[in-house]
Coordinates of C-alpha atoms in Angstrom, one line a residue:
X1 CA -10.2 20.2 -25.6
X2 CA -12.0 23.7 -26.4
X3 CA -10.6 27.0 -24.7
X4 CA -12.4 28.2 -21.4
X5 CA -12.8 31.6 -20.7
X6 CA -13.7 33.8 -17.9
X7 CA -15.1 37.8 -17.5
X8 CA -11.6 40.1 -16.8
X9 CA -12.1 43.2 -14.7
X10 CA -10.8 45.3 -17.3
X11 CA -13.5 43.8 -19.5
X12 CA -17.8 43.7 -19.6
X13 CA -18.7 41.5 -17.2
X14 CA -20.3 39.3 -19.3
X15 CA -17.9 39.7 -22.4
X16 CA -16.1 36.6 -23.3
X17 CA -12.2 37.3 -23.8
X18 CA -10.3 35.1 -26.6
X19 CA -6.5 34.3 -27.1
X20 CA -6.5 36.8 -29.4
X21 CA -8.1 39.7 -27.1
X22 CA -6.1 37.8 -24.1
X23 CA -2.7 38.7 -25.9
X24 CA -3.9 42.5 -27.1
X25 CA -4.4 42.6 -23.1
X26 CA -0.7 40.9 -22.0
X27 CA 0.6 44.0 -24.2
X28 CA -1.4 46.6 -22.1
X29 CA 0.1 45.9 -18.3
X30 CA -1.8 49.2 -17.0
X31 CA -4.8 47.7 -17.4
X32 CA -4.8 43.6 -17.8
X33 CA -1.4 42.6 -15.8
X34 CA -1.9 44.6 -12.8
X35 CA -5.3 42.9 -11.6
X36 CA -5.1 39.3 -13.3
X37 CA -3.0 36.3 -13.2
X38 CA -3.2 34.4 -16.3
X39 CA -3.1 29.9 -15.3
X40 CA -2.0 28.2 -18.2
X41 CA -2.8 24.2 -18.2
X42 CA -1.0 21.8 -19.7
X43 CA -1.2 18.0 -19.8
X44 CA -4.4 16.6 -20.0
X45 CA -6.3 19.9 -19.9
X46 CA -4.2 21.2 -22.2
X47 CA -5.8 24.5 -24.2
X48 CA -7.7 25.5 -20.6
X49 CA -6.7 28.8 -19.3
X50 CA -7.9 30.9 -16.5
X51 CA -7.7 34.4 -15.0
X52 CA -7.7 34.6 -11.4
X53 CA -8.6 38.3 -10.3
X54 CA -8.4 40.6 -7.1
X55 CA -5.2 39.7 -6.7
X56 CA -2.3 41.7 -4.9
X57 CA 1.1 41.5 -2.8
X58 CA -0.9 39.5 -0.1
X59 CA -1.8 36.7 -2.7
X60 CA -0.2 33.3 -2.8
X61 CA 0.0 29.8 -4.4
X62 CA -1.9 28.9 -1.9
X63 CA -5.0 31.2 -3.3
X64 CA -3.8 30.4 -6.8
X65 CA -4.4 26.3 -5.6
X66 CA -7.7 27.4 -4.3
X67 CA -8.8 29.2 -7.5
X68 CA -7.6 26.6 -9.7
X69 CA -10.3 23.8 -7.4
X70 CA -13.0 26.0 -8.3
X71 CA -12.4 26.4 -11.3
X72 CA -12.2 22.8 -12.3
X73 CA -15.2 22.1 -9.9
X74 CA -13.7 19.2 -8.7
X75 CA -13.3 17.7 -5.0
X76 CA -9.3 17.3 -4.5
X77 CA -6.5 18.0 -6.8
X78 CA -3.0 17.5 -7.1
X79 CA -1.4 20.2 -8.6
X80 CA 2.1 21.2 -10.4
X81 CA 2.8 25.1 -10.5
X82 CA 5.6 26.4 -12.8
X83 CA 6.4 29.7 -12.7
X84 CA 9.4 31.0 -15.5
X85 CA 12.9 29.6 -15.3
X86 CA 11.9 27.8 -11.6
X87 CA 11.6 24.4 -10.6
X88 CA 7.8 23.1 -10.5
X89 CA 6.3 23.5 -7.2
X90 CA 3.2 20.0 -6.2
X91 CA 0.6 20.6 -3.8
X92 CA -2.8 18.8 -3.1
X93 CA -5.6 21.0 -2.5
X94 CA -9.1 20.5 -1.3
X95 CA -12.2 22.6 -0.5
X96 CA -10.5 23.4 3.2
X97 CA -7.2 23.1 2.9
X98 CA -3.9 23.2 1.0
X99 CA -1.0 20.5 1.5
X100 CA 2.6 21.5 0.6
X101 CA 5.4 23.4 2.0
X102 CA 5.2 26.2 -0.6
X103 CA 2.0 27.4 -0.4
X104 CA 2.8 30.5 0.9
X105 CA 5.4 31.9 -1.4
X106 CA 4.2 35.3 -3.1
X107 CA 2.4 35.4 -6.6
X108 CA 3.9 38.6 -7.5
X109 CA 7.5 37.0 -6.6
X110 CA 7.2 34.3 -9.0
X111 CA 5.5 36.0 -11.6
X112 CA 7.2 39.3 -11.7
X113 CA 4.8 41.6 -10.5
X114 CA 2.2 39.1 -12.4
X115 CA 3.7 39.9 -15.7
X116 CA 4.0 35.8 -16.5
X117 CA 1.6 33.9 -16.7
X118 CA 2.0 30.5 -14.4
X119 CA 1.9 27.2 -16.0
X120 CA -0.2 24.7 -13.9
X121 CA -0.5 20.5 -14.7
X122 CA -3.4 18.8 -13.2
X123 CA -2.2 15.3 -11.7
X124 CA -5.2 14.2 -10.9
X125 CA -8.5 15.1 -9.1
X126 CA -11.7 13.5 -7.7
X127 CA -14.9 14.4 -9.0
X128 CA -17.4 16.4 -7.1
X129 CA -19.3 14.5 -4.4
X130 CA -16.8 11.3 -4.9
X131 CA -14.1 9.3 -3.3
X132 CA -11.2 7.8 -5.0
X133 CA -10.7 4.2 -4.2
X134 CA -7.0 2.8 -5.4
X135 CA -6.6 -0.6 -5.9
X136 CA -3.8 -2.0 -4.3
X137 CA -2.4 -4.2 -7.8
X138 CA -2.5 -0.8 -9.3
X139 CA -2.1 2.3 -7.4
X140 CA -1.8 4.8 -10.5
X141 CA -4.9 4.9 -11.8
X142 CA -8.4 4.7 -9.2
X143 CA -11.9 4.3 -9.3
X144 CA -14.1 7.6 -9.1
X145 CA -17.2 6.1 -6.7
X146 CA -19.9 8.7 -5.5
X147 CA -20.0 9.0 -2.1
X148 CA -22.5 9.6 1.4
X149 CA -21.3 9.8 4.9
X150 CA -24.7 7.8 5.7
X151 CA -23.6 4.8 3.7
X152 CA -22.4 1.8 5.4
X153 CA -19.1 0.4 4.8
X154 CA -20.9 -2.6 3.3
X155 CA -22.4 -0.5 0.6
X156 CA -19.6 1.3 -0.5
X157 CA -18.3 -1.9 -1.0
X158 CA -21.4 -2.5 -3.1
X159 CA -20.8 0.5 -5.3
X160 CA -17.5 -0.4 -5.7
X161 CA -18.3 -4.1 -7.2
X162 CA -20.7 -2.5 -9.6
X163 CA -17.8 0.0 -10.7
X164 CA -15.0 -3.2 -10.9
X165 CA -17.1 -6.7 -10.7
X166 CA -14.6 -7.5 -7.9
X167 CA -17.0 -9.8 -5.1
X168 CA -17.7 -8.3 -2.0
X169 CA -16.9 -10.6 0.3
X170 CA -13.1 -10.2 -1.6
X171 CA -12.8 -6.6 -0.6
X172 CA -10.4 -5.0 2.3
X173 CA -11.2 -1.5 2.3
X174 CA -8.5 1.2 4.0
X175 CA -8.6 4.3 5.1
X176 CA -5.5 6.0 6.8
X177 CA -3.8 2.9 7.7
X178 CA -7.4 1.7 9.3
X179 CA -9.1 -1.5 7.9
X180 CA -12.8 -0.4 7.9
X181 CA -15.7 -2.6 9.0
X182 CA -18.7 -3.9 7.3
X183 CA -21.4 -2.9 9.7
X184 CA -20.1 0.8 10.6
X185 CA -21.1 4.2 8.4
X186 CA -18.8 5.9 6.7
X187 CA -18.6 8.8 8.8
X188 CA -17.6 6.9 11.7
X189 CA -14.1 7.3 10.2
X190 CA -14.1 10.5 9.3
X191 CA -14.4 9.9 6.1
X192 CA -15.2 13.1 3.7
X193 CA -15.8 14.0 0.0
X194 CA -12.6 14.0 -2.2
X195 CA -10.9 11.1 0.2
X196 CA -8.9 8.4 -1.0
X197 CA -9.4 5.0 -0.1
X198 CA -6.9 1.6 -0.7
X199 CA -9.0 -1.6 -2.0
X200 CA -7.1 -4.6 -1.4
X201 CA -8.0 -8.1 -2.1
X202 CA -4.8 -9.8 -2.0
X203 CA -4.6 -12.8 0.6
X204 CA -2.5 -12.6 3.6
X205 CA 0.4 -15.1 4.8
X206 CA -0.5 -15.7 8.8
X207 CA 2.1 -16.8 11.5
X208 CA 0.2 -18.1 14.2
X209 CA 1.5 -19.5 17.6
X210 CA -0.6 -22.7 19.1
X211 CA -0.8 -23.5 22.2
X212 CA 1.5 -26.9 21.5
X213 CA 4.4 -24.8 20.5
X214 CA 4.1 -25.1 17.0
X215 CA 4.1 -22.6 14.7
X216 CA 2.0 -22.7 11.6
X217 CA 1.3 -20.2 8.5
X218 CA -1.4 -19.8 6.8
X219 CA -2.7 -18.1 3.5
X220 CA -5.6 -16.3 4.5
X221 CA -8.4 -15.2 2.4
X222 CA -10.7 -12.2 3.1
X223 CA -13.7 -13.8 3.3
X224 CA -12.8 -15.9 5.6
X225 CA -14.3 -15.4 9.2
X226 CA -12.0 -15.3 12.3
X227 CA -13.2 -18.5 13.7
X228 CA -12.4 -20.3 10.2
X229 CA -8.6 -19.4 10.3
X230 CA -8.6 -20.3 13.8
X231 CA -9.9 -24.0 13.3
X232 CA -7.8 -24.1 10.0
X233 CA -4.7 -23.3 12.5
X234 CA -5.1 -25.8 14.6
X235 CA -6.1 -28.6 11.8
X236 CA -2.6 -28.1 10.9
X237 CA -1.3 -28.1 13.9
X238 CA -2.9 -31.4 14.9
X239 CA -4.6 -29.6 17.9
X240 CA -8.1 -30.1 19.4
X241 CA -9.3 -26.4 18.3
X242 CA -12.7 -26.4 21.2
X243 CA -12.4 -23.6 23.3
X244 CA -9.7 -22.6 21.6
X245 CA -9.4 -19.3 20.4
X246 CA -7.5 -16.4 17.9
X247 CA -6.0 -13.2 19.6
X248 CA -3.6 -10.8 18.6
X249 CA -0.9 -9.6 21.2
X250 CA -3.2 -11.6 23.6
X251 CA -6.7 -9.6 22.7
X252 CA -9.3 -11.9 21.5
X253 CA -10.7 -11.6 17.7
X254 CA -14.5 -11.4 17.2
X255 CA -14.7 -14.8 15.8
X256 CA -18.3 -13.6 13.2
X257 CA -16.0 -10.9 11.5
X258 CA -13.9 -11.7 7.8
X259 CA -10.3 -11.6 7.7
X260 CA -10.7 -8.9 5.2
X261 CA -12.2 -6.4 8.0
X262 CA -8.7 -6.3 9.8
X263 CA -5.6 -4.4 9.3
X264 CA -2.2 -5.6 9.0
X265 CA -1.4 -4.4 12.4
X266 CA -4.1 -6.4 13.7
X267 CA -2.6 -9.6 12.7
X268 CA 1.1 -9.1 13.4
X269 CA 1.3 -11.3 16.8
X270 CA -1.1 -14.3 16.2
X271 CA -1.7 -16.7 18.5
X272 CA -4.1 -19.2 19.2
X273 CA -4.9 -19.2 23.5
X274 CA -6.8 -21.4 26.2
X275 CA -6.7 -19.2 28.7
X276 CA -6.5 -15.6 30.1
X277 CA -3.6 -13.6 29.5
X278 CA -1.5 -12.3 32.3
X279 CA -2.9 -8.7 31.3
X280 CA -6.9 -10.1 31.5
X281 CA -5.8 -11.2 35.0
X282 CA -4.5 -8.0 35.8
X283 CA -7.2 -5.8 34.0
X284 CA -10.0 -7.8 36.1
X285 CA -8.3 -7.2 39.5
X286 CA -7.9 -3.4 38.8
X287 CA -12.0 -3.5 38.7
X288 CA -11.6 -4.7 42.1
X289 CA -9.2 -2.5 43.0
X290 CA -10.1 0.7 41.8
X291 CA -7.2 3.0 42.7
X292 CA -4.5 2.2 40.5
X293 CA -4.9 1.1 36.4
X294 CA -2.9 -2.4 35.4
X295 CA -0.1 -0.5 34.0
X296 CA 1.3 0.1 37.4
X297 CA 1.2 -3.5 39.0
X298 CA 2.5 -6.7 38.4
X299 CA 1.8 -10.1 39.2
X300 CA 4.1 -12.9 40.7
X301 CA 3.9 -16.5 41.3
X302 CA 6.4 -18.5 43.0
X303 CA 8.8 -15.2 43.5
X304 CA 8.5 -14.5 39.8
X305 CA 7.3 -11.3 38.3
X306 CA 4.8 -12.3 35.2
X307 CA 5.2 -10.7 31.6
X308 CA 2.0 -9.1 30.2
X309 CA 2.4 -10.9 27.0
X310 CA 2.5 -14.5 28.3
X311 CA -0.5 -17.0 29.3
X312 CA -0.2 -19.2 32.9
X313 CA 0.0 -21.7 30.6
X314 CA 3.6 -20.2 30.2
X315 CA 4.1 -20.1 34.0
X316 CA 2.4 -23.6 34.6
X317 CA 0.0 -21.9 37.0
X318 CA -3.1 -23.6 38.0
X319 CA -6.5 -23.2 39.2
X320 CA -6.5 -22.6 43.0
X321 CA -3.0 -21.4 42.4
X322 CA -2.4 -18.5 44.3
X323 CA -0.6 -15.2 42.5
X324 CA 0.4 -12.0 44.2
X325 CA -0.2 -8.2 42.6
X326 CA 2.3 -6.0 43.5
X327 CA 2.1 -2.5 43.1
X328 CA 5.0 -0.7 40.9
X329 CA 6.0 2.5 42.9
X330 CA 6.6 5.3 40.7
X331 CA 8.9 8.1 41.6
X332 CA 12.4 8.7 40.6
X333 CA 11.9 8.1 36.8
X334 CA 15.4 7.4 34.8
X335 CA 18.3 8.3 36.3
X336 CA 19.2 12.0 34.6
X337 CA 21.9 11.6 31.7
X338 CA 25.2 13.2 32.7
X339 CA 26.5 15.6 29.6
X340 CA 28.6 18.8 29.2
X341 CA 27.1 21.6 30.6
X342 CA 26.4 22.9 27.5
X343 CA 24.0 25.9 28.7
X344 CA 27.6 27.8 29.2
X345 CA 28.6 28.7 26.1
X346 CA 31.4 30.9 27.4
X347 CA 33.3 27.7 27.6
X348 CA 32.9 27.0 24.1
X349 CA 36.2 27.5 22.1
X350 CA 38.0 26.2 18.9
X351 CA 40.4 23.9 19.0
X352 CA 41.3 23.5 15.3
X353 CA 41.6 20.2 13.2
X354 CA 44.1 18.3 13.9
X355 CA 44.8 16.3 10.3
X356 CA 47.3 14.3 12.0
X357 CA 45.4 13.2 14.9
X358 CA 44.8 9.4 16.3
X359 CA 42.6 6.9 14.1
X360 CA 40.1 7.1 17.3
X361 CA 40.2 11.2 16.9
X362 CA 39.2 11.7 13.2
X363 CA 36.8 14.5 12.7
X364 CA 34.2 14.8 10.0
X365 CA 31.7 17.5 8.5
X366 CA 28.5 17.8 11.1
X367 CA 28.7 16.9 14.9
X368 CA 31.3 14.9 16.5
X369 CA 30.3 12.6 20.3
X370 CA 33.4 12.9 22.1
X371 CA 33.4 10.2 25.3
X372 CA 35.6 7.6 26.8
X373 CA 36.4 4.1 25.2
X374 CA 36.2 1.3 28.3
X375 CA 36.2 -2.0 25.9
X376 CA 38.7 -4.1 27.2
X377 CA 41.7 -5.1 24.6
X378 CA 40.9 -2.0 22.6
X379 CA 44.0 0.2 21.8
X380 CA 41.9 3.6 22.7
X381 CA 40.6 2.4 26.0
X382 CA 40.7 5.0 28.5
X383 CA 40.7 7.3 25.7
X384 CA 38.7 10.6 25.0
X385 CA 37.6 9.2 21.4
X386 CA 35.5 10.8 18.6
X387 CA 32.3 9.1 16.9
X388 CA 31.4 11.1 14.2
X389 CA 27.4 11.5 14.2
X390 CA 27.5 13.7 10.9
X391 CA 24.1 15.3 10.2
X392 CA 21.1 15.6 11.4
X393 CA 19.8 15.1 15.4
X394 CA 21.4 13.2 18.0
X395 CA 19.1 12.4 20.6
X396 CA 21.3 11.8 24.0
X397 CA 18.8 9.1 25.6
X398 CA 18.1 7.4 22.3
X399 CA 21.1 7.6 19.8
X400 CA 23.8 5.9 20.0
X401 CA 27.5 6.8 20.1
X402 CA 30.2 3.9 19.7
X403 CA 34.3 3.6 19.9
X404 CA 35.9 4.2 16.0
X405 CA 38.3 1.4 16.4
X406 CA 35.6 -1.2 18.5
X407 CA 32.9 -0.2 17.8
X408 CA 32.1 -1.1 22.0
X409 CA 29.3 1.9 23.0
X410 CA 31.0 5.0 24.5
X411 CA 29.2 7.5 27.0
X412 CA 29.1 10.6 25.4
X413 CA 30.7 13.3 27.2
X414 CA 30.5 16.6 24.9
X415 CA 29.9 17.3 21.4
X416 CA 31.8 19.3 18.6
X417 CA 31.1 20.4 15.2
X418 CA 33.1 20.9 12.0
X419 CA 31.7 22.9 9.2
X420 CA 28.1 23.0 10.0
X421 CA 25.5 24.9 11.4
X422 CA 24.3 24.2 15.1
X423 CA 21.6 24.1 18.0
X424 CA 21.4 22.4 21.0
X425 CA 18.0 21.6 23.1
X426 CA 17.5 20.7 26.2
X427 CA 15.3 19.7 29.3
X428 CA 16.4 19.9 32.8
X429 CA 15.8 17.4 35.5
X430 CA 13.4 20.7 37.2
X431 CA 11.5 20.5 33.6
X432 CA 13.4 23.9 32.8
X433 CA 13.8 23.8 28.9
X434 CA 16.2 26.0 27.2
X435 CA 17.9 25.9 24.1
X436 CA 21.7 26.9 22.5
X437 CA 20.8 28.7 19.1
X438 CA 21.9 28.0 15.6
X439 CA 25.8 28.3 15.3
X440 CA 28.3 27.9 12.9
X441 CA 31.2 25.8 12.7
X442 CA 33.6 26.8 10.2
X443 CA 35.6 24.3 8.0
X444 CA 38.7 24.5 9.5
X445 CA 37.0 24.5 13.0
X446 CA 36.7 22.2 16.2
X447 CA 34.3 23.6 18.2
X448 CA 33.9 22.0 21.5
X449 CA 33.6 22.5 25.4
X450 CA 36.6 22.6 27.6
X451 CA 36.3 20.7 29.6
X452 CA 38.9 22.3 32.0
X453 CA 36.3 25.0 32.6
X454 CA 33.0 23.3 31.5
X455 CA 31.2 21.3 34.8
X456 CA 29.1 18.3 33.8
X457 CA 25.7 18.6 34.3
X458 CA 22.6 16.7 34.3
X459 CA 19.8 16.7 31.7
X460 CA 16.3 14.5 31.2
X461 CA 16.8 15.2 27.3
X462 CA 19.0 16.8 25.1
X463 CA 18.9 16.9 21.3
X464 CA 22.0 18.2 19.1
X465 CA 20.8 19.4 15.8
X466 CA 23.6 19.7 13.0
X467 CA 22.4 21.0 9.3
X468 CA 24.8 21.4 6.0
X469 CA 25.7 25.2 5.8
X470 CA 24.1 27.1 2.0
X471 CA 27.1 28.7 0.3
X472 CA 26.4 31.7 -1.1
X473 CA 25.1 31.5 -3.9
X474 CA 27.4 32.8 -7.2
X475 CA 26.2 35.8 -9.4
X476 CA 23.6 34.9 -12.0
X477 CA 24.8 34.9 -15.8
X478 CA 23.2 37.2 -17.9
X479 CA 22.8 34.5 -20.9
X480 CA 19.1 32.9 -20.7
X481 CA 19.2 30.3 -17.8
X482 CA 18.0 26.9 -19.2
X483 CA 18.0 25.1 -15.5
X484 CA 14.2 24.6 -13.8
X485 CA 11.5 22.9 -14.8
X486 CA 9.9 22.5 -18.3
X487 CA 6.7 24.7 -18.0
X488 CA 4.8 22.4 -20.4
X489 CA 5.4 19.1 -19.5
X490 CA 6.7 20.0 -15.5
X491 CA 9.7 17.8 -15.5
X492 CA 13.2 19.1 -15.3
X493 CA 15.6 20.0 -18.0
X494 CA 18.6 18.1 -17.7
X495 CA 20.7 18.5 -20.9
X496 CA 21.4 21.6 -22.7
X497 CA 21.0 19.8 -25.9
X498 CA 17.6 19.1 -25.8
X499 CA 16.5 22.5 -25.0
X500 CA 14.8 25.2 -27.5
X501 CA 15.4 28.3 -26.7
X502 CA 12.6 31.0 -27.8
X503 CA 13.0 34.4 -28.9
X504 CA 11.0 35.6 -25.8
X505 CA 13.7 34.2 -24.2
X506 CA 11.8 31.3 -22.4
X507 CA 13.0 27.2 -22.9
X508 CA 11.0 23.9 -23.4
X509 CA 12.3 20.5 -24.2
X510 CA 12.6 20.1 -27.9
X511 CA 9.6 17.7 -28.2
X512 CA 7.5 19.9 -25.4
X513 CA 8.0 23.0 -27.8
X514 CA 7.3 20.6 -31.0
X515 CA 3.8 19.1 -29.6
X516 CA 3.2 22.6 -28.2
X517 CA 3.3 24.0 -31.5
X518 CA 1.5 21.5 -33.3
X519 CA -1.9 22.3 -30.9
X520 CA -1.3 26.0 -32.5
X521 CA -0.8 27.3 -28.7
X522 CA 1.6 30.3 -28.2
X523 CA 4.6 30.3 -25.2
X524 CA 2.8 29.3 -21.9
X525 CA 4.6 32.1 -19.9
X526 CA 4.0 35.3 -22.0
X527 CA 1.7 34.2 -25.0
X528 CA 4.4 34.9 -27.5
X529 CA 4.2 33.0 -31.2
X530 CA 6.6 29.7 -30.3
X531 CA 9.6 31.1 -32.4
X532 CA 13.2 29.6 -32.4
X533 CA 15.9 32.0 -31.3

């Protein structure tokens, strides 16, 4: 691939600038480093290089991402940055917006005051006025297919047989999790230049319930409409299908639409019904009574509250049968959980490890659940015992905390924490929210609440965040450091042996540096001739 270049500040506008000029202006940082940053590609646009200009100390990989979209006048991107001796850093980047959680480190950090140039791999990108459209047999590679937000689903279907020869009617098209109908435009979903859409034509295995008990599975093809599957279902189920029909989680399917319009989730809880669900029933009685939505009543018959999910059928209710709505009073909520009052920290101490302690009172790096063992037959019942939670969050309403010797559930009663770093936050019953700030726990610590001067309080939610703690760091070595990423082919350089060191002091993998020189292209940091130390 021939060289791009682009007009330099320190340069005629107009005035082309070649390697050769490029490197005569690398030697002259006065007037070349101090307003451009030199992009070196690699990969599959190997030989491109760019020079991205009014730069300064407010400038960013993220407006290096930016610049590097224009430049390749493409939609979407997913780009690998390597900067000298550091590990490669992947975002994706559109027209509007930058995706990765380095995007805002400083150009001049990386690059030393923009004396290095930055080595950048292209993973892919979507043409300009396209969407990408994966197939699900082969997600690697996709299917560049020009796109308009006034096409219907059905014709980008179109444009995507005449791209693969795969039949229409075989076609599942997904976008964000969301099967996406025939009938409805594009835009309906949001759907915008530079997206990237999952083509699957795969049949589906179906568990469907029927109405005699049985359970049946099916393999279901996309072109086949709702109202097929459903008469296949009962077929071999030896049922009468007529007004029978397919819902999921009780909601009736448009029997006219093809399997291959639904999602997944829209097929998890198949069955085949005869009648209303307990939630129709519901749904139609709040229309006649207005004040209240279904969520908040019930329904009983013969004494017995109904389950949303089930059919009278279920309940052996009949027509003229009489059922009762009763209205679920609200008020109260959950019961507030009973912790440590952990909002005193003056009752916070260390109690030290104790390395001879009980099997039920072993401690562990991260956070420790101390609370009271009630299993009968265990040996630590009535016993303050210690489940070690480790890293991470512990969620007091959700997680769970359990005896080391019974594993029978414990209630927790305090935490502690052993060589990590800290934070507790919390909700009070009045909606008050507070939190305990980051801490340290040292690695010969217990840290804990005494409970001898520490009152139990009540809390709606509290969350205990434990985090590993970063040793400093030790001094750098003053030999060349060969750890980070390859700048040429972005992956990491594992073994020493397999690294050429060049006498500008920069390191590639052997066979990076070999290919490298083989194209007749100079060090992608500083430009220097690829000499061998």
């Amino acid at each position: 691939m021939q060289s791009k270049t682009r007009p330099l500040d320190v340069v005629e506008k107009d005035e082309k600038v070649d390697n050769s000029q490029l490197r005569k202006l690398r030697q002259r940082p006065s007037l070349f480093l101090s307003k451009v940053q030199v992009i070196v590609f690699t990969g599959d646009h190997a030989g491109l290089e760019t020079y991205m200009q009014a730069i300064d100390e407010k400038t960013t990989l993220r407006d290096v991402a930016l610049h590097v979209l224009s430049y390749l006048e493409v939609e979407k991107a997913q780009l690998s940055f390597v900067a000298e001796y550091a590990d490669a850093i992947e975002m994706t980047v559109t027209q509007d917006r930058v995706e990765g959680d380095k995007d805002q480190i400083s150009l001049e950090l990386i690059t030393g005051f923009f004396s290095t140039a930055l080595s950048c791999k292209v993973k892919w990108s979507i043409a300009k006025d396209c969407v990408a459209v994966k197939h699900d047999e082969d997600q690697k590679h996709f299917e560049q297919i020009p796109f308009t937000e006034a096409n219907s689903v059905l014709q980008m279907k179109k444009k995507i047989n005449i791209m693969t020869s795969i039949p229409v009617e075989k076609m599942r098209l997904v976008f964000n999790n969301q099967v996406l109908s025939n009938e409805l435009k594009m835009q309906a979903y949001d759907i915008e230049k530079g997206e990237e859409l999952l083509l699957q034509t795969a049949p589906r295995k179906l568990i469907i319930v029927i109405p005699n008990r049985r359970v049946v599975s099916l393999i279901a093809q996309n072109n086949e409409t709702v109202e097929d599957i459903c008469r296949r279902a009962c077929m071999k189920a030896q049922t009468d299908p007529a007004n029978l029909h397919l819902c999921n989680d009780k909601k009736k399917l448009d029997e006219n639409k093809l399997m291959g319009e639904y999602s997944k989730d829209d097929l998890r809880y198949l069955t085949v019904e005869n009648g209303d669900a307990i939630e129709s029933m519901k749904q139609l009685q709040a229309i006649l009574d207005k004040d209240r939505p279904s969520e908040h009543k019930s329904l009983t018959f013969a004494g017995k509250q109904l389950e949303d999910d089930r059919t009278h059928q279920h309940y052996d209710t009949q027509i003229h049968t009489t059922t009762q709505m009763v209205l679920r009073i609200r008020g109260g909520g959950d019961a507030p959980m009973k912790f440590a009052d952990v909002e005193n920290t003056g009752t916070i101490e260390d109690f030290g490890l104790d390395k001879k302690g009980k099997l039920y009172r072993q401690v562990d790096p991260g956070l420790s659940i101390e609370g009271m063992c009630t299993t009968e037959g265990c040996k630590a019942i009535n016993e303050m015992v210690i489940f070690i939670a480790g890293f991470g969050y512990f969620d007091l309403e959700k997680s769970k905390a359990t005896c080391p010797l019974c594993n029978g559930s414990i209630t927790p009663v305090k935490p502690a924490f052993n060589d990590c770093r800290w934070k507790i936050d919390v909700q009070k019953p009045n909606g008050v929210v507070f939190n305990v700030g980051w801490n340290i726990a040292g690695i010969n610590q217990y840290i804990t609440y005494d409970l001898d001067k520490c009152v139990i309080a009540e809390f709606s939610r509290l969350i205990i965040h434990t985090t590993t703690i970063i040793k400093k760091q030790e001094e750098e070595s003053v030999t060349v450091p060969i750890n980070g990423t390859c700048a040429i082919c972005h992956k990491m350089k594992k073994e020493e042996e397999s690294i050429t060191v060049l006498k500008c002091g920069h390191n590639y993998h052997k066979s990076c540096a070999g290919k490298w020189e083989k194209r007749g292209s100079n060090c992608p940091h500083c430009n220097d001739i690829l000499a061998k130390r």
